[in-house]
Amino acid sequence: MKCLQVTKLISQSQERKLKLAEKCGVVSHLVICPQCRNFNQNCQTMRQMMKKFAKEE
Ligand SMILES: [Zn+2]
């Protein structure tokens, strides 16, 4: 899987559940690619912040 596909799937995973195959592709890519790992981390931090904001409102 290419970085572009992986980052796309990561963003999509915020809105929908990924298929098992997609998830596997993403996870196995994250193991070898520090950049996408970084991107994934940022996305998760962002998501948690959003959740927190949503709760406070
Ligand atoms: Zn990558």
CSV table of C-alpha atoms and ligand atoms in Angstrom, one decimal:
chain,number,residue,atom,x,y,z
A,1,MET,CA,0.0,0.0,0.0
A,2,LYS,CA,1.2,3.5,-0.8
A,3,CYS,CA,1.4,6.3,1.8
A,4,LEU,CA,-1.3,8.2,-0.1
A,5,GLN,CA,-3.7,5.3,0.2
A,6,VAL,CA,-2.8,4.8,3.8
A,7,THR,CA,-3.3,8.4,4.9
A,8,LYS,CA,-6.6,8.5,3.0
A,9,LEU,CA,-7.8,5.4,4.8
A,10,ILE,CA,-6.7,6.8,8.1
A,11,SER,CA,-8.8,9.9,7.6
A,12,GLN,CA,-11.7,7.8,6.4
A,13,SER,CA,-11.5,5.7,9.5
A,14,GLN,CA,-12.7,8.7,11.4
A,15,GLU,CA,-16.0,8.6,9.6
A,16,ARG,CA,-16.5,5.0,8.9
A,17,LYS,CA,-15.4,1.6,10.0
A,18,LEU,CA,-12.6,0.2,7.9
A,19,LYS,CA,-12.9,-3.2,6.3
A,20,LEU,CA,-10.7,-5.8,7.8
A,21,ALA,CA,-8.5,-5.9,4.7
A,22,GLU,CA,-8.1,-2.2,4.8
A,23,LYS,CA,-7.2,-2.2,8.4
A,24,CYS,CA,-4.6,-4.8,7.9
A,25,GLY,CA,-3.1,-2.9,5.1
A,26,VAL,CA,-2.9,0.3,7.2
A,27,VAL,CA,-1.5,-1.5,10.2
A,28,SER,CA,1.2,-3.3,8.3
A,29,HIS,CA,2.2,-0.1,6.5
A,30,LEU,CA,2.4,1.8,9.8
A,31,VAL,CA,5.0,-0.8,11.0
A,32,ILE,CA,7.3,0.1,8.2
A,33,CYS,CA,6.5,3.8,7.6
A,34,PRO,CA,7.4,6.4,10.3
A,35,GLN,CA,5.7,9.2,8.4
A,36,CYS,CA,2.3,7.6,8.3
A,37,ARG,CA,2.8,6.5,11.9
A,38,ASN,CA,3.2,10.1,12.7
A,39,PHE,CA,0.1,11.1,10.6
A,40,ASN,CA,-1.9,8.4,12.4
A,41,GLN,CA,-0.8,9.7,15.7
A,42,ASN,CA,-1.8,13.2,14.8
A,43,CYS,CA,-5.2,12.1,13.6
A,44,GLN,CA,-5.8,10.2,16.9
A,45,THR,CA,-4.8,13.2,19.0
A,46,MET,CA,-7.1,15.4,16.9
A,47,ARG,CA,-10.0,12.9,17.3
A,48,GLN,CA,-9.5,12.8,21.0
A,49,MET,CA,-9.5,16.6,21.2
A,50,MET,CA,-12.7,16.7,19.1
A,51,LYS,CA,-14.3,14.2,21.4
A,52,LYS,CA,-13.4,16.3,24.4
A,53,PHE,CA,-14.9,19.4,22.8
A,54,ALA,CA,-18.0,17.6,21.9
A,55,LYS,CA,-18.4,16.4,25.5
A,56,GLU,CA,-18.0,19.8,26.9
A,57,GLU,CA,-20.7,21.4,24.8
B,1,ZN,ZN,3.6,5.7,4.6
